Coordinates of C-alpha atoms and ligand atoms in Angstrom, one line a residue:
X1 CA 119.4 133.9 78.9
X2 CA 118.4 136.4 81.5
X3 CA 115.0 135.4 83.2
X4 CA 112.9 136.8 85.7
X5 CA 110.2 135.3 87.5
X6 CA 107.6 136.7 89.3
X7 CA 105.4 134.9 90.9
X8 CA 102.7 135.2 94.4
X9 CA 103.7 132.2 95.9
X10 CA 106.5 130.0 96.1
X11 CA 106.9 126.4 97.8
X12 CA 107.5 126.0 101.0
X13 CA 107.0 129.3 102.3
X14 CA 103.7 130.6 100.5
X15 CA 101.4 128.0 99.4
X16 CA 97.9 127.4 97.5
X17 CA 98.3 125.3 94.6
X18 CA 100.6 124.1 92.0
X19 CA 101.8 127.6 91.3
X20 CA 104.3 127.5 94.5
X21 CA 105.5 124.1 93.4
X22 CA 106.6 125.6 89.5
X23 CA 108.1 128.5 91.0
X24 CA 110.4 126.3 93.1
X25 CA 111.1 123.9 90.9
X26 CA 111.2 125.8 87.3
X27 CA 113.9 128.3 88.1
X28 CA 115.9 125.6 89.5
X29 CA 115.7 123.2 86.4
X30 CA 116.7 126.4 84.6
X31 CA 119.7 127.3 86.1
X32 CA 120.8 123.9 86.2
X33 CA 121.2 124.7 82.6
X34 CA 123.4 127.7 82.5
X35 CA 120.3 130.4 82.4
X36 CA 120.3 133.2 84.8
X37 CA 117.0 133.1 86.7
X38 CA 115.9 135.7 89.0
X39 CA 112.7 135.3 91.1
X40 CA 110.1 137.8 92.4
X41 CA 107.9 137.7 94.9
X42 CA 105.7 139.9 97.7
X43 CA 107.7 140.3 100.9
X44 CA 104.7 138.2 102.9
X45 CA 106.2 137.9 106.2
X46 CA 107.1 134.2 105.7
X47 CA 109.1 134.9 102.5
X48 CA 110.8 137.6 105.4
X49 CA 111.6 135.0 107.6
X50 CA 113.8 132.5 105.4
X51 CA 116.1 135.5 104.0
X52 CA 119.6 134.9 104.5
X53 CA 121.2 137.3 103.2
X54 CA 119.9 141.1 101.4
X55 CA 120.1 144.4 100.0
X56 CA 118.3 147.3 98.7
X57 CA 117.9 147.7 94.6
X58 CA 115.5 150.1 94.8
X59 CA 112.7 152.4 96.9
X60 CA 109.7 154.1 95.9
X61 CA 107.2 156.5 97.6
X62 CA 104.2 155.5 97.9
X63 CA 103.6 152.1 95.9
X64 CA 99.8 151.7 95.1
X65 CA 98.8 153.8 98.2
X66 CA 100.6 150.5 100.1
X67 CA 103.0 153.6 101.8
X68 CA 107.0 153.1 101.0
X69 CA 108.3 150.1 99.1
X70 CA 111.2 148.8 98.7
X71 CA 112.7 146.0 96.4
X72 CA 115.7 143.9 97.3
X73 CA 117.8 141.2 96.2
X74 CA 118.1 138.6 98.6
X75 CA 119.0 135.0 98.8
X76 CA 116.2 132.7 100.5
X77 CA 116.6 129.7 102.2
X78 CA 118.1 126.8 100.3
X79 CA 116.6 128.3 96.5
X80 CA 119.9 128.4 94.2
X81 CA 118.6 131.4 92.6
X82 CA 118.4 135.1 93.5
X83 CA 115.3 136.7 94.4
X84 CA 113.9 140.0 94.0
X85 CA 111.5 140.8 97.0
X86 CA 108.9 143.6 96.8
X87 CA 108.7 145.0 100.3
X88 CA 105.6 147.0 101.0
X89 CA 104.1 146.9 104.7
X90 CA 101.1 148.8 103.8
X91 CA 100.2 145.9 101.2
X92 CA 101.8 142.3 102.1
X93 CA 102.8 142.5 105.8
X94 CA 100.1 140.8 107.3
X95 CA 98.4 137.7 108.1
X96 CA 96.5 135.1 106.8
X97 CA 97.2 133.6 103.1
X98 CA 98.8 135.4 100.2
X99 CA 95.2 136.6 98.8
X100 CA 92.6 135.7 102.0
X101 CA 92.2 137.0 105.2
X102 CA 93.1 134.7 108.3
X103 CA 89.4 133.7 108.8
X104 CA 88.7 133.5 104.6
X105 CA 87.5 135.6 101.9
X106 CA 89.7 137.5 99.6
X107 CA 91.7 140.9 100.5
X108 CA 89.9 143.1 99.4
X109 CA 93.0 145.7 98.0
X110 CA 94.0 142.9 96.3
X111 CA 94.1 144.2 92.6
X112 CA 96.1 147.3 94.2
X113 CA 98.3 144.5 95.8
X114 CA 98.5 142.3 92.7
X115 CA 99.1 145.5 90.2
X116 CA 102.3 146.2 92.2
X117 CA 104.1 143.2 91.7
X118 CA 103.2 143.1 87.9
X119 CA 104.7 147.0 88.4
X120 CA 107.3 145.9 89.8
X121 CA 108.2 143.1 87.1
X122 CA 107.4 145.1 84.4
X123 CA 109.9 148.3 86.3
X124 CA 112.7 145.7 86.4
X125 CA 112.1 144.8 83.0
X126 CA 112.2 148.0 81.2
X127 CA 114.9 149.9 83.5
X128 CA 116.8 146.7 85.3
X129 CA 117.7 146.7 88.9
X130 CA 121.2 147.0 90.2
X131 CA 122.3 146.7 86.3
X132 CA 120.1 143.5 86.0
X133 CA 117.4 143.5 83.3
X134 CA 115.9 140.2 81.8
X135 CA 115.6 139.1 78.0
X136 CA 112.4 137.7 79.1
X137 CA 109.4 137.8 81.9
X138 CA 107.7 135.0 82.8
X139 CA 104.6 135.5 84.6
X140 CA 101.9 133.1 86.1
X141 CA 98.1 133.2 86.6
X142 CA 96.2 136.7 87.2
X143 CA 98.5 137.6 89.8
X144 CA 100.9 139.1 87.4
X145 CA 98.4 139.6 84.7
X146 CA 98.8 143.6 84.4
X147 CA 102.9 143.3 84.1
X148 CA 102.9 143.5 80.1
X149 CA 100.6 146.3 80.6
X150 CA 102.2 148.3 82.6
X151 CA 106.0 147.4 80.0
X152 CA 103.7 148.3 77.2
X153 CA 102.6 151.4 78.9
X154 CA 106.3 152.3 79.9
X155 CA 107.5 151.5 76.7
X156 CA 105.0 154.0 75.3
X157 CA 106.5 156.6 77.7
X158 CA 109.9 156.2 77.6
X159 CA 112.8 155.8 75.8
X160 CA 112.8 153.6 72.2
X161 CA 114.5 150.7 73.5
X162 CA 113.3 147.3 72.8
X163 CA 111.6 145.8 75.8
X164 CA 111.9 142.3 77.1
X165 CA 109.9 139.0 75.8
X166 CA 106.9 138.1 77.9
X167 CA 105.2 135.0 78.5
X168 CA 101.9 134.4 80.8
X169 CA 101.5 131.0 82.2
X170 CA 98.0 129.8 83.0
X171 CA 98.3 127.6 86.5
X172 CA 94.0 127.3 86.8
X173 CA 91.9 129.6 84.1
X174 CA 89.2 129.6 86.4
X175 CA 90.9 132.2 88.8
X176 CA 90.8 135.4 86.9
X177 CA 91.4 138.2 88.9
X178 CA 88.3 139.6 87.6
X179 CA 87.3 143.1 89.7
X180 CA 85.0 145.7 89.4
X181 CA 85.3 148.9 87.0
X182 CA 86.3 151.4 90.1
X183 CA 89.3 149.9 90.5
X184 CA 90.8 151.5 87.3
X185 CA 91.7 154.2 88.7
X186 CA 93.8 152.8 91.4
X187 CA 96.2 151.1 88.4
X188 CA 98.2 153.9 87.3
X189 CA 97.9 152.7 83.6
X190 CA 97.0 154.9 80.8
X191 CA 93.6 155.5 80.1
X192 CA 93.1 154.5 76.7
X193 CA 94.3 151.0 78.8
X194 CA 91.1 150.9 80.3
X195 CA 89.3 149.5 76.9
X196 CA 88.9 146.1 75.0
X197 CA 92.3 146.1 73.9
X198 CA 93.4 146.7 77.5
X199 CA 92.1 145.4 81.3
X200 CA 88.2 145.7 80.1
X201 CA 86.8 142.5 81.2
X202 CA 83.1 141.4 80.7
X203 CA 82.3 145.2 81.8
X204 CA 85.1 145.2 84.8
X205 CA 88.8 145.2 85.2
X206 CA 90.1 141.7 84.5
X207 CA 93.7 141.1 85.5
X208 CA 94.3 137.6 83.3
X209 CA 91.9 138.8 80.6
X210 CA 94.8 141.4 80.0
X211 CA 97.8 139.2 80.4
X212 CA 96.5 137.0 77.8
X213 CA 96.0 139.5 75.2
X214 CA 99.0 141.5 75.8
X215 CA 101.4 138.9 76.5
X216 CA 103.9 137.7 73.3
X217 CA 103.0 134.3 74.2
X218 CA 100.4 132.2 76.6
X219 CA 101.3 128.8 78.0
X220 CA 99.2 126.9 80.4
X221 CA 100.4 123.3 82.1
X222 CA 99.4 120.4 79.4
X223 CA 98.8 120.8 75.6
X224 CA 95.5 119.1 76.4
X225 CA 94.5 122.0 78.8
X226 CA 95.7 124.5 76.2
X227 CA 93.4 123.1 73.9
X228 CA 90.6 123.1 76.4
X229 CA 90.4 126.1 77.5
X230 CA 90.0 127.4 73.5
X231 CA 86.3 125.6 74.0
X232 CA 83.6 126.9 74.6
X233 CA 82.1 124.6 77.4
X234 CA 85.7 124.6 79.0
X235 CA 87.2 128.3 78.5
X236 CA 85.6 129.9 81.6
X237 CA 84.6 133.2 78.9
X238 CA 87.9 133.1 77.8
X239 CA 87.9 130.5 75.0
X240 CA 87.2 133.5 72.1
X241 CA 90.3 135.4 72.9
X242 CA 92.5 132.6 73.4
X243 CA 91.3 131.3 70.1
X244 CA 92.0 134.5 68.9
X245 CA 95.6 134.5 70.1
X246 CA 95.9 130.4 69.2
X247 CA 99.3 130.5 67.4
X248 CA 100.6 132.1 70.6
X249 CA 99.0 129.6 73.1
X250 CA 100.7 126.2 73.8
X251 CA 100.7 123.7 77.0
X252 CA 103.7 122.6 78.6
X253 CA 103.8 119.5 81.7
X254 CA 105.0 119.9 84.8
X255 CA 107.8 118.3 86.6
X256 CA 108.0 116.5 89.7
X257 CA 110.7 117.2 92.3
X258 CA 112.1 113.8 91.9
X259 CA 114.3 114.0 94.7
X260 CA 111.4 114.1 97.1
X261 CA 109.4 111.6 94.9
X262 CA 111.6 108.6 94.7
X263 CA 110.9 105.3 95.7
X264 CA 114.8 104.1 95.8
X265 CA 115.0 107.1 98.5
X266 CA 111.6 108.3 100.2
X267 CA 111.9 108.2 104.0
X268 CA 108.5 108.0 104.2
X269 CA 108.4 104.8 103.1
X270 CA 109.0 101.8 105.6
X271 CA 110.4 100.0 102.8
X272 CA 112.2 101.5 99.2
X273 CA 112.2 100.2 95.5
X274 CA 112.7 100.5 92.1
X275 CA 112.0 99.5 88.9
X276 CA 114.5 95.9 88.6
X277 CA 113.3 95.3 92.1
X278 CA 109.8 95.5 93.5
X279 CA 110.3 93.4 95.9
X280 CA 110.0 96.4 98.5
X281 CA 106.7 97.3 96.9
X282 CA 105.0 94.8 98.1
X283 CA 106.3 95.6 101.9
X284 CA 104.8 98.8 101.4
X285 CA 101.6 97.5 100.1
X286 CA 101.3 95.5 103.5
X287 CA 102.1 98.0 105.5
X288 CA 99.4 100.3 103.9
X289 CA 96.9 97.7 104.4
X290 CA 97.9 97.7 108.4
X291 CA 98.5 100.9 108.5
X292 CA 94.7 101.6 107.3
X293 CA 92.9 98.7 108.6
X294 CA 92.4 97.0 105.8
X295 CA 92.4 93.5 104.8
X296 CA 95.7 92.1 104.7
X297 CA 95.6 90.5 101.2
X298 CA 98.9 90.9 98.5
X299 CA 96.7 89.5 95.9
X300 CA 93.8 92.3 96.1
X301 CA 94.0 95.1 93.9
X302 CA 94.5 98.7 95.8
X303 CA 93.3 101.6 94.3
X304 CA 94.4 105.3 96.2
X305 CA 93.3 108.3 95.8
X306 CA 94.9 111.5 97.4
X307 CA 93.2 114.7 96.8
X308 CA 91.3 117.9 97.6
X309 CA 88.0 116.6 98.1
X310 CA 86.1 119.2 95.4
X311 CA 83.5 118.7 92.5
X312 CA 86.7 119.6 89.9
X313 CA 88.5 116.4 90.9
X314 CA 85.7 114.2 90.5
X315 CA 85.9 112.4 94.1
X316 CA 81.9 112.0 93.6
X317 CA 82.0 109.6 90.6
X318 CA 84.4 107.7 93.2
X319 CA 82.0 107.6 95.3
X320 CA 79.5 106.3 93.1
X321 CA 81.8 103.8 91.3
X322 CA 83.0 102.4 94.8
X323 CA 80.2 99.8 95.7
X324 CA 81.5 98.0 92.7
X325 CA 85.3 98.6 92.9
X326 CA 84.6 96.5 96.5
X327 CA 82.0 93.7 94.4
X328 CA 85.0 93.8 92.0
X329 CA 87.2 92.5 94.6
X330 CA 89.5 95.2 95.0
X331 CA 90.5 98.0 98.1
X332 CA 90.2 101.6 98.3
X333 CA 92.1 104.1 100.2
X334 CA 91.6 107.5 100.1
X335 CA 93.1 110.6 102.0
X336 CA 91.9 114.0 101.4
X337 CA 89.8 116.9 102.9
X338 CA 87.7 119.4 101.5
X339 CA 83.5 119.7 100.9
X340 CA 81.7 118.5 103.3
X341 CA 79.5 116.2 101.4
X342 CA 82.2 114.2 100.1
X343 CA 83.8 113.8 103.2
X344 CA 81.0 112.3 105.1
X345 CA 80.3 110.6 101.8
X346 CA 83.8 108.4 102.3
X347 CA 83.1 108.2 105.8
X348 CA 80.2 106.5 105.1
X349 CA 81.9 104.4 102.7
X350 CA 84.2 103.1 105.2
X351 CA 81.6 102.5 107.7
X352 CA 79.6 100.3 105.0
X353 CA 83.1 98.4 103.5
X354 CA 85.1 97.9 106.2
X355 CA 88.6 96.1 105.7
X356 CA 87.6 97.2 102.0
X357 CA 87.6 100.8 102.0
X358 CA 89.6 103.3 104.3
X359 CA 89.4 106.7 104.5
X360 CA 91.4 109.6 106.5
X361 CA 90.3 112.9 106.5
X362 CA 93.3 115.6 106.8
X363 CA 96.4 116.4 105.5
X364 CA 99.5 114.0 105.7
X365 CA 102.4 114.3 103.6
X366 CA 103.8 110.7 104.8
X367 CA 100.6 109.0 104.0
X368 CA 100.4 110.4 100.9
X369 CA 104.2 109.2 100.3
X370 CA 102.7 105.7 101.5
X371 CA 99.6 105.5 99.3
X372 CA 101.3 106.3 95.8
X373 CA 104.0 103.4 97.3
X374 CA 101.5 101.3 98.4
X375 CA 99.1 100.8 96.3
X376 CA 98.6 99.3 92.8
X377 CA 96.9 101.9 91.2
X378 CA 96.4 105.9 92.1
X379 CA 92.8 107.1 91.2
X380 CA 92.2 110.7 89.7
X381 CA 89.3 111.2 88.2
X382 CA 89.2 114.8 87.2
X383 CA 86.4 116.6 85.4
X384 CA 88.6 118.8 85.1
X385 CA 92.8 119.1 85.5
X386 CA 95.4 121.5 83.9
X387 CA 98.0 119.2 84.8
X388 CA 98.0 116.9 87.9
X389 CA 100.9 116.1 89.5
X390 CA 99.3 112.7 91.8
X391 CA 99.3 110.6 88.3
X392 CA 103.1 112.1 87.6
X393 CA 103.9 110.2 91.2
X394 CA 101.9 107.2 90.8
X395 CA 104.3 106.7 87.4
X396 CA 107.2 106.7 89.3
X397 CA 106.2 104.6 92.0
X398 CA 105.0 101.5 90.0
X399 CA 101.6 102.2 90.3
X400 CA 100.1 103.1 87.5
X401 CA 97.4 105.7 87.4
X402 CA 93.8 105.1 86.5
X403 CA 92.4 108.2 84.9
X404 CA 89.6 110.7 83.5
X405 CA 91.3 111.8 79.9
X406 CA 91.1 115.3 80.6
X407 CA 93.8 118.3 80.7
X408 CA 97.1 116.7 81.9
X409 CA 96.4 113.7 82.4
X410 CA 95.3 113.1 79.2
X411 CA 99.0 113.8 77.6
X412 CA 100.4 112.4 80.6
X413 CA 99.1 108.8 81.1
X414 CA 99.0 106.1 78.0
X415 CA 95.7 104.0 78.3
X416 CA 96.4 100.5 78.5
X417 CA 94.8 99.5 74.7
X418 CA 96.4 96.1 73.9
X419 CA 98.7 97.4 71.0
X420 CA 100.2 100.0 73.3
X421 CA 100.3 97.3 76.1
X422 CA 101.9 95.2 73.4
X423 CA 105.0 98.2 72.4
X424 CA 105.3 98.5 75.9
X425 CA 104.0 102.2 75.8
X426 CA 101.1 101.8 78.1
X427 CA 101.2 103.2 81.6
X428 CA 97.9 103.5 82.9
X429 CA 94.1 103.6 82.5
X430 CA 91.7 106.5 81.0
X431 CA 88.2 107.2 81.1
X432 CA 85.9 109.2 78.9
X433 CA 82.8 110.4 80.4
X434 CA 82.5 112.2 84.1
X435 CA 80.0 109.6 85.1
X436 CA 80.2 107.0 88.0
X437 CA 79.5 104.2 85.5
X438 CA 82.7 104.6 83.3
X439 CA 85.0 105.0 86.5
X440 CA 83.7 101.4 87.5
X441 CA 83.7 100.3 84.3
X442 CA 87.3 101.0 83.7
X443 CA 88.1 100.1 87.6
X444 CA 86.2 96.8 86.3
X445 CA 88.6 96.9 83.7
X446 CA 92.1 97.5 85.2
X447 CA 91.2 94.8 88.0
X448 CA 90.8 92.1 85.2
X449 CA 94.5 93.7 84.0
X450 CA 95.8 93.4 87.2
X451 CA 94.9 89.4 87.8
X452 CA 95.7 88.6 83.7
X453 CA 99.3 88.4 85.2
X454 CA 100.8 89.5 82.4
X455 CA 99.9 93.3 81.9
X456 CA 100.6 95.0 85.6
X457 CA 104.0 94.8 85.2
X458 CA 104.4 96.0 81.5
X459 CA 102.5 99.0 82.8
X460 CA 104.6 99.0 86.1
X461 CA 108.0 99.1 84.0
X462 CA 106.8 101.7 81.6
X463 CA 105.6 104.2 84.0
X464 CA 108.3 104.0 86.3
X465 CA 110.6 104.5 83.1
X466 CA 109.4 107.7 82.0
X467 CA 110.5 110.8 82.6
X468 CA 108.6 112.9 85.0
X469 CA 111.4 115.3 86.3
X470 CA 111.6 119.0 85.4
X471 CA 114.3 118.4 82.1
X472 CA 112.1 118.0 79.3
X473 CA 109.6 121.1 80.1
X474 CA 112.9 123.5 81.4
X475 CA 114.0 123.1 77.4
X476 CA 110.5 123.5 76.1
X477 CA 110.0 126.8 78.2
X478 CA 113.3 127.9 77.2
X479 CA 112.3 127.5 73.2
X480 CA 108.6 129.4 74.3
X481 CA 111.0 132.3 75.9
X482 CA 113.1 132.2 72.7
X483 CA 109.6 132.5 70.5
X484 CA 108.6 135.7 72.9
X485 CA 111.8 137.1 72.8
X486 CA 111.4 136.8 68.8
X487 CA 107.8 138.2 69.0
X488 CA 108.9 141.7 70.8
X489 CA 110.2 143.2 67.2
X490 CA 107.2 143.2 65.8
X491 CA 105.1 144.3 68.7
X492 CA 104.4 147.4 70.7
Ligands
ADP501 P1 95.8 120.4 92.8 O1 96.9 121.4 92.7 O2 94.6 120.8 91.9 O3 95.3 120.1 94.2 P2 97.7 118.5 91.9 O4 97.5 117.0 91.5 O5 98.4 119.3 90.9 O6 96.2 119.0 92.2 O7 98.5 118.6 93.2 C1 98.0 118.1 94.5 C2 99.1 118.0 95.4 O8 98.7 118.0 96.7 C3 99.9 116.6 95.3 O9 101.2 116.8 95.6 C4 99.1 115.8 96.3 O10 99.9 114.7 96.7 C5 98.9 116.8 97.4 N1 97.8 116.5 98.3 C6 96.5 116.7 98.0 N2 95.7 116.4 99.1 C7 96.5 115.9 100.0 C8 96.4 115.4 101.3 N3 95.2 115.3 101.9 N4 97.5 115.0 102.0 C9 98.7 115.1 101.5 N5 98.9 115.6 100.2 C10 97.9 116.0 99.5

């Protein structure tokens, strides 16, 4: 199957979330399986710097007022696959992030930046480059919102051929790409486009609004969050026209790289293990505790946490439920940055419990390595999470994840309920509600677990036996392309 991607940021060179993590990882697991996966992306100057090798498919005037534009096919870096780059200087050479300026807040030509590349997918699409054209398009998140627009709107114009499939992947619905009316006009799309049944969004223009209703089929990252975001209270004003489009909306998991997330072969680790052998666990779990000052203890139960420090994860109800994770008998370690509050909130945390609780503000891929090896359970305690990947790790290092049953990590992590302890199913804990009390009644919970002596490593086993790699969900995607591929007879 021909496949082209386009996507606004891709790991490592242009990062913000999850989004640049699929786009590396997807099209790989693809065309390990015999597909023919072509990327695309904005030529941000460092997506420039890792070419290795180029040429020109195609040049345009005067793309979206950006001045002239190119498109080449080049090979990047290390990526296996070939990748279309849309060179424009007037609208990606520049500074900064892929959607802010250097010092924050967003660009504001970004829907004229954001409408090119869904152009631009949607112009390889219906006419190929260099005798290239896909069977299907996937697209993710708002960014590439407007690209079955604008293959509807050349379909319309040009010759009857049939068009390719399209999907639309929601990464986050609560990043919309929702502007104001005036920007219309700076599309280039037909202006009977401009209504319900096109980009009309709450009385503006909104970029995802039209991906989702013009798309053959919708997927978003867990088939919890899929649900979800059909809800009222959790569909961000888009639950009625997903629920409008449900037989064409379904969730697929993530993957983790699991070459860079192994425990028999993390050089992050000062010690490496695996599942018939833990032995090397428990060097790591000393080492954490020296490492972050905290009582050296192999009997204590550790709990990590590594995340963005925002309301969505739910690091507050951590802070709440800490006091009696500590009277419980267990350690915390956290690493994360992020608001304010909650930062000084841990800091304080660490000041009241020390030897109990640590806490490092920042960034630190290594640590991060060292806290999903070294402790015994990783927190994540969501209000909200399309998929998580931190609980996808924690499985595959033997350390098995404590919960909120939300989004992914409700179809991800099986709670620890004696019959599925029993089968040998379980892998982890879940909470219900998004309060501090049920996060310290289930820590409460998984520390009794933990000294029964029997249960930690039936969990420990399961988790670390299931398959978190990119396989499974590369086949899944692979039947969803086959559905949109099916869809395109019968549409327009
Ligand atoms: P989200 O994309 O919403 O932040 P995910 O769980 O999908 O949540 O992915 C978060 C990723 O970022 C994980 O790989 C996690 O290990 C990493 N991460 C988050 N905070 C930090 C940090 N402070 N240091 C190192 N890695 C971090």
């Amino acid at each position: 199957m021909k496949i082209l991607f386009p996507v606004s940021e891709l790991y490592p060179y242009v990062k913000t979330g999850g989004l640049a993590d699929v786009a590396e990882a997807l099209p790989k697991a693809l065309s390990a399986l015999g597909h023919d996966v072509r990327l695309l992306i904005p030529a941000y100057p460092a997506v420039k710097a890792a070419i290795t090798s180029v040429r020109a498919v195609f040049d345009d005037g005067n793309l979206f007022g950006g001045g002239p534009a190119r498109i080449w096919l080049a090979a990047l870096g290390g990526l296996p696959v070939p990748v279309y780059l849309l060179d424009s200087d007037g609208l990606f050479e520049r500074p900064g992030g892929p959607y802010q300026r250097p010092g924050g807040g967003d660009w504001p030509d970004n829907p004229r930046r954001f409408a090119a590349l869904s152009w631009a997918a949607a112009r390889i699409g219906w006419d190929g480059a260099d005798g290239w054209r896909p069977d299907v398009i996937h697209g993710h998140d708002w960014q590439t919102g407007l690209m079955p627009a604008y293959l509807a709107a050349f379909r319309r114009a040009g010759p009857d051929r049939r068009r390719p499939g399209t999907v639309l992947t929601i990464h986050n619905l609560a990043y919309q790409g929702q502007f104001a009316p005036s920007v219309f006009g700076d599309l280039g799309l037909p202006a009977d486009f401009a209504g319900l049944n096109g980009v009309e969004y709450y009385g503006g223009i909104g970029f995802l609004k039209a991906g989702l209703l013009l798309a053959d089929r919708v997927s978003t990252v867990s088939p919890t969050y899929a649900d979800e975001i059909r809800r009222p209270e959790t569909g961000f004003g888009l639950d009625g026209l997903l629920r409008g489009r449900s037989g064409r909306v379904s969730g697929i998991v993530n993957g983790v790289d699991t070459t860079v997330w192994n425990p028999a072969d993390d050089p992050f680790l000062p010690a490496r293990y695996e599942a018939a052998d833990l032995a090397g666990k428990a060097v790591c779990k000393a080492h954490l505790q020296a490492e972050m000052d905290l009582a050296p203890d192999p009997h204590v139960p550790v709990f990590g946490a590594v995340a963005r420090l925002t309301y969505h994860k739910g690091l507050d109800l951590l802070l709440g439920a800490t006091a009696s994770l500590v009277a419980g008998g267990g350690q915390l370690v956290l690493l994360g940055s992020g608001e304010p509050a909650l930062e000084a909130g841990f800091h304080d945390l660490a000041a009241a419990y020390p030897g109990r609780v640590a806490v490092r503000i920042g960034y630190d891929e290594g640590l991060s390595h060292r806290i999903q090896a070294g402790a015994d359970s990783i927190l994540v305690p969501s209000r909200s999470e399309p998929c998580g990947l931190t609980q996808l790790y924690a499985l595959r290092y033997g350390s098995p994840p404590l919960v909120r049953r939300t989004g992914g990590l409700a179809d991800t992590v099986v709670n620890a309920e004696p019959w599925a302890v029993a089968e040998g199913v379980a892998t982890g804990f879940q909470f219900d509600d998004a309060t501090p009390g049920a996060l310290a009644g289930t820590l409460a919970w998984a520390m009794e677990r933990y000294r029964d002596g029997v249960t930690w490593p039936l969990l420990q086993a399961a988790g670390m036996a299931t398959d978190v790699g990119w396989g499974a969900s590369a086949q899944a995607y692979l039947t969803l392309y086959d559905r949109a591929i099916g869809d395109v007879a019968g549409f327009v």
